[in-house]
CSV table of N, CA and C in Angstrom, one decimal:
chain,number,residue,atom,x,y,z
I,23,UNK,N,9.5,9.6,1.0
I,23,UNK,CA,8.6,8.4,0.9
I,23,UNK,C,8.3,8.1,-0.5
I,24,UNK,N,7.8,6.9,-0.8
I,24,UNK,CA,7.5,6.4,-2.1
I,24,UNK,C,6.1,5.6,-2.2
I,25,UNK,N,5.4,5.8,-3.2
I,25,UNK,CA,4.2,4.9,-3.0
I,25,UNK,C,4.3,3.6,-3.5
I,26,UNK,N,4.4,2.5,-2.7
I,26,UNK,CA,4.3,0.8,-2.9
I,26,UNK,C,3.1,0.5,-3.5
I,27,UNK,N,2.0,1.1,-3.0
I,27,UNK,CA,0.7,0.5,-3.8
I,27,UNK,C,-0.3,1.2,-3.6
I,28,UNK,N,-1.1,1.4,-4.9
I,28,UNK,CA,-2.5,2.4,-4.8
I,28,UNK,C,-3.6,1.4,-5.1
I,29,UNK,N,-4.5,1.5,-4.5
I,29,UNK,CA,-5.7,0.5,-4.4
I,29,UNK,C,-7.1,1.2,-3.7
I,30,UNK,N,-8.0,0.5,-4.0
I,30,UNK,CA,-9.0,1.2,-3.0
I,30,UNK,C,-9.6,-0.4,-2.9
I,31,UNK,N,-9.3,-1.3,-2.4
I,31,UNK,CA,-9.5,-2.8,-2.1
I,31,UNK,C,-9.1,-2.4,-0.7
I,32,UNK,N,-10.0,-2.5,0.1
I,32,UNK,CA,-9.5,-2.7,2.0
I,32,UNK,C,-9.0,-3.5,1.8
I,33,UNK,N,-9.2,-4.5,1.6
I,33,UNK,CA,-8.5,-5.9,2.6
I,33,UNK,C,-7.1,-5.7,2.1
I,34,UNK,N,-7.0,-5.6,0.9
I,34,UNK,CA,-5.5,-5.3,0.5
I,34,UNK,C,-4.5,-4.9,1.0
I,35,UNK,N,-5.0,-3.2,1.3
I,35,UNK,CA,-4.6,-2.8,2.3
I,35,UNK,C,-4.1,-2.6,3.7
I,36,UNK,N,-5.0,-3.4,4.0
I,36,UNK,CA,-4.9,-4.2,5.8
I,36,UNK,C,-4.0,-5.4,5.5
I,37,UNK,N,-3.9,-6.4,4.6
I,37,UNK,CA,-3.2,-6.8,4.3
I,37,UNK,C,-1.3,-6.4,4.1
I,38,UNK,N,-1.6,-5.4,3.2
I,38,UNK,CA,-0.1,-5.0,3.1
I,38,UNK,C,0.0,-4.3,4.3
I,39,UNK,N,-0.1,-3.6,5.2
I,39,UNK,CA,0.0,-3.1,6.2
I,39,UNK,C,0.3,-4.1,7.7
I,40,UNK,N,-0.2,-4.9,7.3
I,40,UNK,CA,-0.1,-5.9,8.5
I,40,UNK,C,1.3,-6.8,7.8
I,41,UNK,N,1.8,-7.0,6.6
I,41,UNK,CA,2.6,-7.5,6.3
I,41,UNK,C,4.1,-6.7,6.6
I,42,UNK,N,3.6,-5.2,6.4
I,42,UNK,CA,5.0,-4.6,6.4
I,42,UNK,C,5.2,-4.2,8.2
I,43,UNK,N,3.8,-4.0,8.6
I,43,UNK,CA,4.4,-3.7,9.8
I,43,UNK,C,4.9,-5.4,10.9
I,44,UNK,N,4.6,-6.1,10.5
I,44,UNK,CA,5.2,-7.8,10.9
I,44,UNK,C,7.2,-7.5,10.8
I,45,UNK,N,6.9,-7.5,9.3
I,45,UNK,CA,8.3,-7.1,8.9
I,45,UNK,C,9.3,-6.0,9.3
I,46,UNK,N,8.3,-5.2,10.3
I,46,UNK,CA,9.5,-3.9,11.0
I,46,UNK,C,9.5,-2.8,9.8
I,47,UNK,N,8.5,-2.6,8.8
I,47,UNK,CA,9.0,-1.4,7.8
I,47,UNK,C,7.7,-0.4,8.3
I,48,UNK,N,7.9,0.6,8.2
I,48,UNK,CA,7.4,1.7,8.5
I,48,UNK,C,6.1,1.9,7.6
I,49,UNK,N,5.3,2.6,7.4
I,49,UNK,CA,4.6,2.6,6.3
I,49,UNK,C,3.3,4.1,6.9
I,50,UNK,N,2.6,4.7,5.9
I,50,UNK,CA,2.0,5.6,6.1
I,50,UNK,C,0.6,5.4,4.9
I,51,UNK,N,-0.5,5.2,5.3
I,51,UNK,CA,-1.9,5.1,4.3
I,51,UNK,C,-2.0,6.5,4.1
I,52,UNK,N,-2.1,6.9,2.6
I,52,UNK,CA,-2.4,8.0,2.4
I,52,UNK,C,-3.8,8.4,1.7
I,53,UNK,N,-4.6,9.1,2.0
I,53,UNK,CA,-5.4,9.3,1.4
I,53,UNK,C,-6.8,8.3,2.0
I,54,UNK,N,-6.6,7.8,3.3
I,54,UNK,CA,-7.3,6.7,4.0
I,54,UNK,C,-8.9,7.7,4.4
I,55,UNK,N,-8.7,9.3,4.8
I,55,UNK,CA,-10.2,9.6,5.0
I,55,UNK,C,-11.0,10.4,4.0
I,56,UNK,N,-10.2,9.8,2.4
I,56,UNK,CA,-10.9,10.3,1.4
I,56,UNK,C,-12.6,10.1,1.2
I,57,UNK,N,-12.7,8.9,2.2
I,57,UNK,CA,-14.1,7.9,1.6
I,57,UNK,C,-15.1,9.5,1.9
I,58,UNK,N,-15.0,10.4,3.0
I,58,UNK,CA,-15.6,11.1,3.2
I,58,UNK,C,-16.2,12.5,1.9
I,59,UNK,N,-15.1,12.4,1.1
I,59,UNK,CA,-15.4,13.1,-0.1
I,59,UNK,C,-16.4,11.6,-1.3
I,60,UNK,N,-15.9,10.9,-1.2
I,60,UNK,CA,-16.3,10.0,-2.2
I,60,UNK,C,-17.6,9.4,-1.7
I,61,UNK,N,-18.6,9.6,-0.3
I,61,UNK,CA,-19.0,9.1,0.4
I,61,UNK,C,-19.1,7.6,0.1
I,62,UNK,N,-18.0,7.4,1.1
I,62,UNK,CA,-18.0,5.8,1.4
I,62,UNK,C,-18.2,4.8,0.6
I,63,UNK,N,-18.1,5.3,-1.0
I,63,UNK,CA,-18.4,4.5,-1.9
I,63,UNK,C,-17.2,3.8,-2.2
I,64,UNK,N,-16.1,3.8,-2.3
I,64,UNK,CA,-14.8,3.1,-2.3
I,64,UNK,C,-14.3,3.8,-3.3
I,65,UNK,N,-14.5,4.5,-4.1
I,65,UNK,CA,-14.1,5.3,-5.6
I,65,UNK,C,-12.2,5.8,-5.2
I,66,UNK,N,-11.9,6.3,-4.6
I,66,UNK,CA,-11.0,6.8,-4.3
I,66,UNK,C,-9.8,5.9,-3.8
I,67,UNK,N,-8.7,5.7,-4.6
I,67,UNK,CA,-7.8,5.1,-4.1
I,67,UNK,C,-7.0,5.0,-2.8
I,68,UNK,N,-6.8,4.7,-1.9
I,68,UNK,CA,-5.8,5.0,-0.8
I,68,UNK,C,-4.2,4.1,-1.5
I,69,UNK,N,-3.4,5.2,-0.7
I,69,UNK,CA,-1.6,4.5,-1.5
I,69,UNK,C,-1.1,4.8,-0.1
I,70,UNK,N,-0.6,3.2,0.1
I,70,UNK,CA,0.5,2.9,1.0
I,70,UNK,C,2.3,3.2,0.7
I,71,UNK,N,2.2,4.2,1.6
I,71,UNK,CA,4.0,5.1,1.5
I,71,UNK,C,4.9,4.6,2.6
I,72,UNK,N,5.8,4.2,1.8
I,72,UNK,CA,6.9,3.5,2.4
I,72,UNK,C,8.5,4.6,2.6
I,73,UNK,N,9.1,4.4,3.2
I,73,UNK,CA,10.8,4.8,3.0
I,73,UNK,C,11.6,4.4,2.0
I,74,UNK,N,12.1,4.9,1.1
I,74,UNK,CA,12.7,4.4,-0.2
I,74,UNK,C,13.8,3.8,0.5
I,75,UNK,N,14.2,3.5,0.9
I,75,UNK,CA,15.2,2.7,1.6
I,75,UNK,C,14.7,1.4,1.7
I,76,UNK,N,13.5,1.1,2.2
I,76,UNK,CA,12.9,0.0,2.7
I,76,UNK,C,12.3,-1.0,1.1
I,77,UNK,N,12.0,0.3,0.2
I,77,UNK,CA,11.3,-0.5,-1.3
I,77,UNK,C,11.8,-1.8,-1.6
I,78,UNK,N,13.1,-2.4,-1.7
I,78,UNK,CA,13.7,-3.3,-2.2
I,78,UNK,C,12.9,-4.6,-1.0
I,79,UNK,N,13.3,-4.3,0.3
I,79,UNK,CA,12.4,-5.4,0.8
I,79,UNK,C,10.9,-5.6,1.0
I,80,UNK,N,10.2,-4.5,0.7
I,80,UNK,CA,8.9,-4.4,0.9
I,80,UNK,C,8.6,-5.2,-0.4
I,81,UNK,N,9.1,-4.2,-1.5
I,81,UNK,CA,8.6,-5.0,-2.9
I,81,UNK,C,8.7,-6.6,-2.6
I,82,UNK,N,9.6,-7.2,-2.0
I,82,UNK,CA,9.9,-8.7,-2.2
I,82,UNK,C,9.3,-9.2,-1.2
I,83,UNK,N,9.2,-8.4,0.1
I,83,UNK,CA,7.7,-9.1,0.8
I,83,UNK,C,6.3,-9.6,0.0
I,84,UNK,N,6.2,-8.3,-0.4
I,84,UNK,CA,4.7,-8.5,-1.5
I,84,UNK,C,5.0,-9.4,-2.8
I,85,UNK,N,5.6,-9.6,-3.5
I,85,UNK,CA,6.0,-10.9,-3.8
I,85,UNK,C,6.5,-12.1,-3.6
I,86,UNK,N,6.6,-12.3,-2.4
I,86,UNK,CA,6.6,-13.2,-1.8
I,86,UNK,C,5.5,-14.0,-0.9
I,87,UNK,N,4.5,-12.8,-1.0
I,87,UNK,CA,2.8,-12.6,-0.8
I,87,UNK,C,1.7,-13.3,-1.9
I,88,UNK,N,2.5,-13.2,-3.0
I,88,UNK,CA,2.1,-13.4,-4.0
I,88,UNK,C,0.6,-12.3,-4.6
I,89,UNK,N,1.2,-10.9,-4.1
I,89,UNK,CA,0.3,-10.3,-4.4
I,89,UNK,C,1.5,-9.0,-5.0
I,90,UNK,N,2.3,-9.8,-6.0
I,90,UNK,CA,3.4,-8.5,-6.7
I,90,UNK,C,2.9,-7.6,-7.9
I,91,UNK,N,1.5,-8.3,-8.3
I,91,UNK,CA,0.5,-7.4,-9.0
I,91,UNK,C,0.5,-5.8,-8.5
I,92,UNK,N,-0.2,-6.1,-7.2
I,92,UNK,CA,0.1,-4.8,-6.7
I,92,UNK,C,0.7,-3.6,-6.4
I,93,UNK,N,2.2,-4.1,-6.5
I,93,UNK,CA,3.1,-3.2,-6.4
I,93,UNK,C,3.3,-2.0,-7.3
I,94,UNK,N,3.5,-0.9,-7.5
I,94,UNK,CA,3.4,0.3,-8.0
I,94,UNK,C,5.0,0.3,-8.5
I,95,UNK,N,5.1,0.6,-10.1
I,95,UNK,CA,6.8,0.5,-10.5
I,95,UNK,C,6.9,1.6,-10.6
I,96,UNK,N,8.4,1.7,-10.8
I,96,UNK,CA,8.8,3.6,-10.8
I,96,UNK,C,8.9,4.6,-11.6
């Protein structure tokens, strides 16, 4: 797996998530019950993990999102 994007923005998140899972790509939030160490304060990034196979169309979903800012290069 590969990380597409690190952020600690929810909506982002729920966003890219709802985008890749529309599009059939798999995806895994990592780092989603950190808030508990950071309490709840958002400090801690969560990174959405994809299938390196899938990166070429994910990346071009999210640019096509117009949110290619976010995407994590390699």
């Amino acid at each position: 797996m590969i990380e597409l994007i690190r952020t600690n923005d929810t909506v982002i998140i729920s966003f890219v998530e709802a985008l890749l899972r529309d599009a059939g790509i798999g995806s895994f939030t990592a780092d989603e019950n950190m808030s508990v160490l950071d309490g709840s304060i958002g400090i801690l990034p969560r990174r959405i993990m994809i299938d390196a196979d899938d990166a070429d169309e994910a990346r071009q979903l999210l640019t096509d999102a117009g949110i290619e800012h976010e995407i994590r290069r390699k």
